[in-house]
Short mmCIF file of C-alpha atoms in Angstrom, two decimals:
data_model
loop_
_atom_site.label_atom_id
_atom_site.label_comp_id
_atom_site.label_asym_id
_atom_site.label_seq_id
_atom_site.Cartn_x
_atom_site.Cartn_y
_atom_site.Cartn_z
CA UNK Z 1 -24.19 -10.67 2.70
CA UNK Z 2 -25.49 -13.76 0.47
CA UNK Z 3 -24.52 -16.87 2.20
CA UNK Z 4 -24.97 -18.86 -1.31
CA UNK Z 5 -22.16 -16.66 -3.20
CA UNK Z 6 -20.75 -14.59 -0.83
CA UNK Z 7 -21.56 -11.27 -2.06
CA UNK Z 8 -22.46 -7.98 -0.57
CA UNK Z 9 -26.22 -6.55 -1.93
CA UNK Z 10 -26.17 -3.28 -1.73
CA UNK Z 11 -28.43 -1.94 -4.05
CA UNK Z 12 -31.99 -3.27 -5.86
CA UNK Z 13 -31.92 -2.70 -9.42
CA UNK Z 14 -34.53 -0.33 -10.51
CA UNK Z 15 -36.56 -3.19 -12.05
CA UNK Z 16 -37.13 -3.94 -8.34
CA UNK Z 17 -38.18 -1.01 -6.94
CA UNK Z 18 -41.44 0.10 -7.02
CA UNK Z 19 -41.40 3.46 -8.84
CA UNK Z 20 -44.94 3.95 -9.25
CA UNK Z 21 -45.10 4.55 -5.41
CA UNK Z 22 -44.34 8.55 -5.13
CA UNK Z 23 -43.45 8.45 -0.99
CA UNK Z 24 -41.27 5.27 -2.38
CA UNK Z 25 -39.41 7.42 -4.70
CA UNK Z 26 -39.07 10.60 -2.28
CA UNK Z 27 -36.95 8.86 0.00
CA UNK Z 28 -33.42 9.45 0.20
CA UNK Z 29 -32.35 6.32 2.87
CA UNK Z 30 -34.06 3.06 1.58
CA UNK Z 31 -33.90 0.38 3.78
CA UNK Z 32 -33.14 -3.28 2.89
CA UNK Z 33 -35.71 -5.69 3.64
CA UNK Z 34 -38.52 -2.71 3.42
CA UNK Z 35 -41.61 -3.48 1.53
CA UNK Z 36 -40.06 -6.87 0.89
CA UNK Z 37 -43.38 -8.81 0.17
CA UNK Z 38 -44.66 -6.43 -2.11
CA UNK Z 39 -41.25 -6.53 -4.33
CA UNK Z 40 -40.96 -10.05 -3.85
CA UNK Z 41 -44.62 -10.21 -5.35
CA UNK Z 42 -44.10 -8.11 -8.35
CA UNK Z 43 -40.71 -10.05 -8.91
CA UNK Z 44 -42.30 -13.31 -9.26
CA UNK Z 45 -44.88 -11.28 -11.75
CA UNK Z 46 -42.02 -10.06 -13.89
CA UNK Z 47 -40.64 -13.70 -13.86
CA UNK Z 48 -43.76 -15.06 -15.21
CA UNK Z 49 -44.44 -12.44 -17.88
CA UNK Z 50 -40.75 -12.92 -19.09
CA UNK Z 51 -41.04 -16.80 -18.95
CA UNK Z 52 -43.79 -16.29 -21.72
CA UNK Z 53 -41.63 -14.15 -23.64
CA UNK Z 54 -38.42 -16.50 -23.38
CA UNK Z 55 -40.71 -19.68 -23.79
CA UNK Z 56 -40.58 -18.77 -27.73
CA UNK Z 57 -36.75 -19.14 -27.09
CA UNK Z 58 -37.07 -22.38 -25.28
CA UNK Z 59 -35.69 -20.92 -22.13
CA UNK Z 60 -36.60 -20.22 -18.82
CA UNK Z 61 -36.37 -18.17 -16.05
CA UNK Z 62 -36.42 -18.79 -12.01
CA UNK Z 63 -36.34 -16.25 -8.99
CA UNK Z 64 -33.15 -16.98 -6.96
CA UNK Z 65 -33.74 -15.75 -3.47
CA UNK Z 66 -35.28 -12.36 -4.49
CA UNK Z 67 -31.75 -11.33 -5.59
CA UNK Z 68 -30.89 -12.74 -8.50
CA UNK Z 69 -31.93 -15.08 -11.60
CA UNK Z 70 -31.38 -18.36 -12.98
CA UNK Z 71 -32.26 -18.68 -16.56
CA UNK Z 72 -32.14 -22.49 -17.96
CA UNK Z 73 -32.55 -23.74 -21.65
CA UNK Z 74 -33.91 -27.37 -22.36
CA UNK Z 75 -30.51 -28.67 -22.98
CA UNK Z 76 -29.80 -28.19 -19.34
CA UNK Z 77 -27.32 -25.68 -19.78
CA UNK Z 78 -27.70 -22.22 -17.22
CA UNK Z 79 -26.70 -19.02 -16.49
CA UNK Z 80 -27.00 -16.57 -13.51
CA UNK Z 81 -28.66 -13.31 -14.24
CA UNK Z 82 -28.15 -10.19 -11.80
CA UNK Z 83 -31.35 -8.77 -12.89
CA UNK Z 84 -33.84 -8.11 -15.77
CA UNK Z 85 -31.63 -6.14 -18.09
CA UNK Z 86 -28.91 -8.59 -17.94
CA UNK Z 87 -31.47 -11.13 -19.08
CA UNK Z 88 -31.87 -10.21 -22.76
CA UNK Z 89 -27.77 -11.05 -23.11
CA UNK Z 90 -28.11 -14.08 -21.36
CA UNK Z 91 -30.93 -15.38 -23.03
CA UNK Z 92 -28.83 -14.23 -26.59
CA UNK Z 93 -25.93 -16.41 -25.14
CA UNK Z 94 -28.13 -19.59 -24.10
CA UNK Z 95 -30.17 -19.82 -27.59
CA UNK Z 96 -27.34 -19.06 -29.64
CA UNK Z 97 -29.01 -16.54 -31.45
CA UNK Z 98 -30.33 -12.84 -31.76
CA UNK Z 99 -33.35 -12.14 -29.84
CA UNK Z 100 -35.17 -9.57 -31.77
CA UNK Z 101 -38.57 -8.11 -30.31
CA UNK Z 102 -39.61 -7.26 -33.39
CA UNK Z 103 -39.60 -10.35 -35.27
CA UNK Z 104 -42.85 -11.09 -36.90
CA UNK Z 105 -42.97 -15.01 -36.06
CA UNK Z 106 -42.22 -13.69 -32.52
CA UNK Z 107 -45.08 -11.25 -32.41
CA UNK Z 108 -47.25 -13.73 -34.17
CA UNK Z 109 -46.29 -16.11 -31.21
CA UNK Z 110 -47.21 -13.26 -28.66
CA UNK Z 111 -50.53 -12.73 -30.06
CA UNK Z 112 -51.68 -15.97 -30.47
CA UNK Z 113 -50.38 -16.17 -26.74
CA UNK Z 114 -49.20 -19.76 -26.48
#
């Protein structure tokens, strides 16, 4: 149980699972904490990639104890995000506009590598 929020963490979101590992995929039972170091390393890489995208919208995401994320805007507002799938709706709420991954200005920003 998470001592900060009192929430039981019973499952790992698919974005935090090493799906590329066939031995892991074939397991019937997943032990909590198993392969934790690699999972955290990949999680931090995903945070870095997400921040490159979110920066365009004036947002930033941080890992919160390996179980949740905190999404912030430049005005100090924040939202708890439970997984990367939920990040997009939270980002839309914080920046008050629809996030369109095919927006031409956004694609130009990514190509410039800012």
